Coordinates of N, CA, C and O in Angstrom, one line a residue:
M1146 N 19.8 3.6 -20.3 CA 18.4 3.2 -20.6 C 17.5 3.7 -19.5 O 16.4 4.1 -19.9
F1147 N 17.8 3.5 -18.3 CA 16.9 3.9 -17.2 C 17.1 5.3 -16.8 O 18.2 5.8 -16.9
T1148 N 16.1 5.9 -16.2 CA 16.2 7.1 -15.5 C 15.8 6.9 -14.1 O 14.7 6.3 -13.9
Y1149 N 16.5 7.4 -13.2 CA 16.3 7.2 -11.8 C 14.9 7.6 -11.4 O 14.1 6.9 -10.7
W1150 N 14.5 8.8 -11.8 CA 13.2 9.4 -11.3 C 12.0 8.6 -11.9 O 11.0 8.5 -11.3
S1151 N 12.2 8.2 -13.1 CA 11.1 7.4 -13.7 C 10.9 6.0 -13.0 O 9.8 5.6 -12.7
L1152 N 12.0 5.4 -12.7 CA 11.9 4.1 -11.9 C 11.4 4.4 -10.5 O 10.5 3.6 -10.1
K1153 N 11.8 5.5 -9.9 CA 11.3 5.8 -8.6 C 9.8 6.0 -8.6 O 9.1 5.6 -7.7
K1154 N 9.4 6.7 -9.6 CA 7.9 7.0 -9.8 C 7.1 5.7 -9.9 O 6.1 5.5 -9.2
Y1155 N 7.6 4.7 -10.6 CA 7.0 3.4 -10.7 C 6.9 2.8 -9.4 O 6.0 2.2 -9.0
G1156 N 8.0 2.9 -8.6 CA 8.2 2.2 -7.3 C 7.3 2.9 -6.2 O 6.9 2.2 -5.3
T1157 N 7.1 4.2 -6.3 CA 6.4 4.8 -5.2 C 4.9 5.2 -5.6 O 4.1 5.3 -4.7
K1158 N 4.6 5.5 -6.9 CA 3.3 6.0 -7.2 C 2.4 5.2 -8.0 O 1.2 5.4 -8.1
L1159 N 3.0 4.1 -8.7 CA 2.1 3.3 -9.5 C 1.1 2.5 -8.7 O -0.1 2.5 -9.0
L1160 N 1.5 1.9 -7.6 CA 0.6 1.1 -6.8 C -0.5 2.0 -6.2 O -1.7 1.6 -6.3
P1161 N -0.2 3.1 -5.6 CA -1.3 4.0 -5.1 C -2.3 4.4 -6.2 O -3.5 4.5 -5.9
T1162 N -1.7 4.7 -7.3 CA -2.6 5.1 -8.4 C -3.5 4.0 -8.9 O -4.7 4.2 -9.2
L1163 N -2.9 2.8 -9.0 CA -3.8 1.6 -9.4 C -4.8 1.4 -8.3 O -6.0 1.1 -8.7
E1164 N -4.5 1.5 -7.0 CA -5.4 1.2 -6.0 C -6.5 2.3 -6.0 O -7.7 2.0 -5.8
K1165 N -6.2 3.5 -6.3 CA -7.2 4.6 -6.3 C -8.2 4.3 -7.5 O -9.4 4.6 -7.4
R1166 N -7.6 3.9 -8.6 CA -8.5 3.7 -9.8 C -9.3 2.4 -9.8 O -10.4 2.4 -10.2
Y1167 N -8.7 1.3 -9.2 CA -9.3 0.0 -9.3 C -9.6 -0.7 -8.0 O -10.0 -1.9 -8.0
G1168 N -9.2 -0.1 -6.9 CA -9.3 -0.8 -5.6 C -8.1 -1.5 -5.3 O -7.2 -1.7 -6.1
K1169 N -8.0 -2.0 -4.0 CA -6.8 -2.7 -3.6 C -6.9 -4.2 -4.0 O -7.9 -4.9 -3.8
H1170 N -5.9 -4.6 -4.7 CA -5.7 -6.0 -5.2 C -4.3 -6.4 -5.1 O -3.4 -5.6 -5.1
E1171 N -4.1 -7.7 -5.0 CA -2.7 -8.2 -5.0 C -2.1 -8.0 -6.4 O -0.9 -7.6 -6.5
F1172 N -2.8 -8.2 -7.4 CA -2.4 -8.1 -8.8 C -3.4 -7.3 -9.6 O -4.5 -7.2 -9.2
Y1173 N -2.9 -6.8 -10.7 CA -3.8 -6.0 -11.6 C -3.7 -6.6 -13.0 O -2.7 -7.3 -13.3
S1174 N -4.6 -6.3 -13.8 CA -4.6 -6.8 -15.2 C -3.6 -6.0 -16.1 O -3.3 -4.8 -15.7
A1175 N -3.2 -6.5 -17.2 CA -2.3 -5.8 -18.1 C -3.0 -4.5 -18.6 O -2.4 -3.5 -18.7
H1176 N -4.3 -4.6 -18.8 CA -5.1 -3.5 -19.3 C -5.1 -2.4 -18.2 O -4.9 -1.2 -18.6
Q1177 N -5.3 -2.7 -17.0 CA -5.3 -1.7 -15.9 C -4.0 -1.0 -15.8 O -3.9 0.2 -15.6
I1178 N -2.9 -1.8 -15.8 CA -1.6 -1.3 -15.7 C -1.3 -0.4 -16.9 O -0.8 0.8 -16.7
R1179 N -1.5 -0.9 -18.1 CA -1.2 -0.1 -19.3 C -2.0 1.2 -19.3 O -1.4 2.3 -19.6
A1180 N -3.3 1.2 -19.0 CA -4.1 2.4 -19.0 C -3.6 3.4 -18.0 O -3.6 4.6 -18.3
T1181 N -3.3 2.9 -16.8 CA -2.8 3.8 -15.8 C -1.5 4.5 -16.2 O -1.3 5.7 -16.0
V1182 N -0.6 3.7 -16.8 CA 0.7 4.2 -17.2 C 0.5 5.3 -18.3 O 1.1 6.4 -18.2
Y1183 N -0.3 5.1 -19.2 CA -0.5 6.1 -20.3 C -1.4 7.2 -19.9 O -1.2 8.4 -20.4
Q1184 N -2.3 7.0 -19.0 CA -3.3 8.1 -18.7 C -2.8 8.9 -17.5 O -3.3 10.0 -17.3
K1185 N -1.8 8.4 -16.7 CA -1.4 9.2 -15.5 C 0.0 9.6 -15.5 O 0.7 9.7 -14.5
D1186 N 0.6 9.8 -16.7 CA 1.9 10.4 -16.9 C 3.1 9.6 -16.3 O 4.0 10.2 -15.8
F1187 N 3.0 8.3 -16.5 CA 4.2 7.5 -16.2 C 4.9 7.3 -17.5 O 4.3 7.3 -18.6
N1188 N 6.2 7.2 -17.4 CA 7.0 7.0 -18.7 C 6.7 5.6 -19.3 O 7.0 4.6 -18.7
P1189 N 6.0 5.6 -20.4 CA 5.6 4.3 -21.0 C 6.8 3.4 -21.4 O 6.6 2.2 -21.6
R1190 N 8.0 4.0 -21.5 CA 9.1 3.2 -21.8 C 9.4 2.1 -20.7 O 10.0 1.1 -21.0
F1191 N 8.9 2.3 -19.5 CA 9.1 1.4 -18.4 C 7.9 0.6 -18.1 O 7.8 0.0 -17.0
L1192 N 6.9 0.5 -19.1 CA 5.8 -0.3 -18.9 C 6.1 -1.8 -18.5 O 5.4 -2.3 -17.6
P1193 N 7.2 -2.4 -19.0 CA 7.5 -3.7 -18.6 C 7.7 -3.8 -17.0 O 7.4 -4.8 -16.4
L1194 N 8.2 -2.7 -16.4 CA 8.4 -2.7 -15.0 C 7.1 -2.8 -14.3 O 6.9 -3.5 -13.3
G1195 N 6.1 -2.0 -14.8 CA 4.8 -2.1 -14.2 C 4.2 -3.5 -14.3 O 3.6 -4.0 -13.3
Y1196 N 4.4 -4.1 -15.4 CA 3.9 -5.5 -15.5 C 4.6 -6.4 -14.5 O 4.0 -7.3 -13.9
I1197 N 5.9 -6.3 -14.4 CA 6.7 -7.2 -13.5 C 6.2 -7.0 -12.1 O 6.1 -7.9 -11.3
L1198 N 5.9 -5.7 -11.7 CA 5.5 -5.5 -10.3 C 4.1 -5.9 -10.0 O 3.8 -6.3 -8.9
F1199 N 3.2 -5.9 -11.0 CA 1.8 -6.0 -10.6 C 0.9 -7.0 -11.4 O -0.3 -7.2 -11.2
L1200 N 1.6 -7.8 -12.3 CA 0.9 -8.9 -12.9 C 1.1 -10.2 -12.2 O 2.2 -10.4 -11.6
T1201 N 0.2 -11.2 -12.3 CA 0.5 -12.5 -11.8 C 1.6 -13.1 -12.6 O 1.8 -12.8 -13.8
P1202 N 2.4 -14.0 -12.0 CA 3.5 -14.6 -12.8 C 3.1 -15.3 -14.1 O 3.8 -15.2 -15.1
C1203 N 2.0 -15.9 -14.0 CA 1.5 -16.6 -15.2 C 1.1 -15.6 -16.3 O 1.5 -15.7 -17.5
E1204 N 0.4 -14.5 -15.9 CA 0.0 -13.5 -16.9 C 1.2 -12.7 -17.4 O 1.3 -12.3 -18.5
L1205 N 2.2 -12.6 -16.5 CA 3.5 -11.9 -16.9 C 4.1 -12.5 -18.1 O 4.5 -11.8 -19.1
N1206 N 4.3 -13.8 -18.0 CA 4.9 -14.5 -19.2 C 4.1 -14.4 -20.5 O 4.7 -14.1 -21.5
E1207 N 2.8 -14.5 -20.3 CA 1.9 -14.4 -21.5 C 2.0 -12.9 -22.1 O 2.1 -12.8 -23.3
V1208 N 1.9 -11.9 -21.3 CA 1.9 -10.5 -21.7 C 3.3 -10.2 -22.3 O 3.4 -9.6 -23.4
F1209 N 4.4 -10.6 -21.7 CA 5.7 -10.3 -22.2 C 5.9 -11.0 -23.6 O 6.4 -10.4 -24.5
S1210 N 5.4 -12.2 -23.7 CA 5.6 -12.9 -25.0 C 4.8 -12.3 -26.1 O 5.2 -12.3 -27.3
R1211 N 3.7 -11.7 -25.8 CA 2.8 -11.0 -26.7 C 3.3 -9.5 -27.0 O 3.4 -9.1 -28.2
E1212 N 3.6 -8.8 -26.0 CA 3.9 -7.4 -26.2 C 5.4 -7.0 -26.3 O 5.8 -6.1 -26.9
F1213 N 6.3 -7.9 -25.7 CA 7.7 -7.6 -25.7 C 8.4 -9.0 -26.0 O 9.2 -9.4 -25.2
P1214 N 8.2 -9.6 -27.1 CA 8.7 -10.9 -27.4 C 10.3 -11.0 -27.4 O 10.9 -12.0 -27.1
E1215 N 10.9 -9.8 -27.7 CA 12.4 -9.8 -27.7 C 13.0 -9.6 -26.4 O 14.2 -9.7 -26.2
M1216 N 12.2 -9.3 -25.3 CA 12.7 -9.0 -24.0 C 12.8 -10.2 -23.1 O 11.8 -10.9 -23.0
D1217 N 13.9 -10.3 -22.4 CA 14.1 -11.4 -21.4 C 13.7 -10.8 -20.1 O 14.4 -9.9 -19.6
I1218 N 12.7 -11.3 -19.5 CA 12.1 -10.8 -18.2 C 13.2 -10.8 -17.1 O 13.4 -9.8 -16.4
E1219 N 13.9 -11.9 -16.9 CA 14.9 -12.0 -15.9 C 16.1 -11.0 -16.1 O 16.6 -10.4 -15.2
A1220 N 16.5 -10.9 -17.3 CA 17.6 -9.9 -17.7 C 17.2 -8.5 -17.4 O 17.9 -7.7 -16.9
Y1221 N 15.9 -8.2 -17.7 CA 15.4 -6.8 -17.5 C 15.3 -6.6 -16.0 O 15.8 -5.5 -15.5
K1222 N 14.9 -7.5 -15.2 CA 14.8 -7.3 -13.7 C 16.2 -7.1 -13.2 O 16.5 -6.2 -12.4
Q1223 N 17.2 -7.9 -13.6 CA 18.5 -7.8 -13.1 C 19.2 -6.5 -13.5 O 19.9 -5.9 -12.7
E1224 N 18.8 -6.0 -14.7 CA 19.4 -4.7 -15.1 C 18.8 -3.6 -14.2 O 19.6 -2.7 -13.8
I1225 N 17.6 -3.7 -13.9 CA 17.0 -2.7 -13.0 C 17.6 -2.8 -11.6 O 18.0 -1.8 -11.0
I1226 N 17.7 -4.0 -11.1 CA 18.3 -4.2 -9.8 C 19.8 -3.6 -9.7 O 20.1 -2.9 -8.8
S1227 N 20.5 -3.9 -10.7 CA 21.9 -3.4 -10.8 C 21.9 -1.9 -10.9 O 22.7 -1.2 -10.2
Y1228 N 21.1 -1.3 -11.7 CA 21.0 0.1 -11.8 C 20.7 0.8 -10.4 O 21.3 1.7 -10.0
L1229 N 19.7 0.2 -9.8 CA 19.2 0.8 -8.5 C 20.3 0.6 -7.4 O 20.5 1.4 -6.5
A1230 N 21.0 -0.5 -7.5 CA 22.1 -0.7 -6.5 C 23.2 0.3 -6.7 O 23.8 0.8 -5.7
N1231 N 23.5 0.7 -7.9 CA 24.5 1.7 -8.2 C 24.0 3.1 -7.6 O 24.8 4.0 -7.3
K1232 N 22.7 3.3 -7.6 CA 22.2 4.5 -7.1 C 21.9 4.5 -5.6 O 21.4 5.4 -5.0
N1233 N 22.2 3.4 -4.9 CA 21.9 3.2 -3.5 C 20.4 3.4 -3.2 O 20.1 4.0 -2.2
Y1234 N 19.6 2.9 -4.0 CA 18.1 3.0 -3.9 C 17.7 2.0 -2.8 O 18.0 0.9 -2.8
E1235 N 16.8 2.5 -1.9 CA 16.3 1.7 -0.8 C 14.8 1.7 -0.7 O 14.2 1.4 0.3
G1236 N 14.1 2.0 -1.8 CA 12.7 2.1 -1.8 C 12.0 0.8 -2.1 O 12.5 -0.3 -2.0
Q1237 N 10.7 1.0 -2.6 CA 9.8 -0.1 -2.8 C 10.2 -1.1 -3.9 O 9.7 -2.2 -4.0
L1238 N 11.0 -0.6 -4.8 CA 11.4 -1.5 -5.9 C 12.3 -2.6 -5.4 O 12.7 -3.5 -6.2
Q1239 N 12.7 -2.7 -4.2 CA 13.5 -3.8 -3.6 C 12.7 -5.1 -3.8 O 13.3 -6.1 -3.7
V1240 N 11.4 -5.0 -4.0 CA 10.6 -6.2 -4.2 C 11.1 -7.0 -5.4 O 10.9 -8.2 -5.5
L1241 N 11.8 -6.3 -6.3 CA 12.3 -7.0 -7.5 C 13.4 -8.0 -7.1 O 13.5 -9.1 -7.7
K1242 N 14.1 -7.7 -6.1 CA 15.2 -8.7 -5.6 C 14.5 -10.0 -5.1 O 15.0 -11.0 -5.3
Q1243 N 13.4 -9.8 -4.4 CA 12.7 -10.9 -3.8 C 12.0 -11.8 -4.9 O 12.0 -13.0 -4.8
A1244 N 11.6 -11.2 -6.0 CA 11.0 -11.9 -7.1 C 12.0 -12.6 -8.0 O 11.6 -13.4 -8.8
S1245 N 13.3 -12.3 -7.9 CA 14.3 -12.9 -8.7 C 14.5 -14.3 -8.4 O 14.4 -14.7 -7.3

């Protein structure tokens, strides 16, 4: 399901791209994240990861229930964490472990 380079791109380039487009914020809106993913050549298949990383927890649940009703947020996070552990990834996506 996952590709290492797509996940790594989300972990290293999505935040700087959001900051460049919208300024520095702790969180971004679903619209800002979605627009950045589609307009800046991020793999849209991993849009849920962008939401997990940069939406407020309250908005995250609302957006997931609307856009990905069949997806379990916690299971998705754990799947990414497991995948990255198998790849010995030590980058910025380690924040997912803290959010679990």
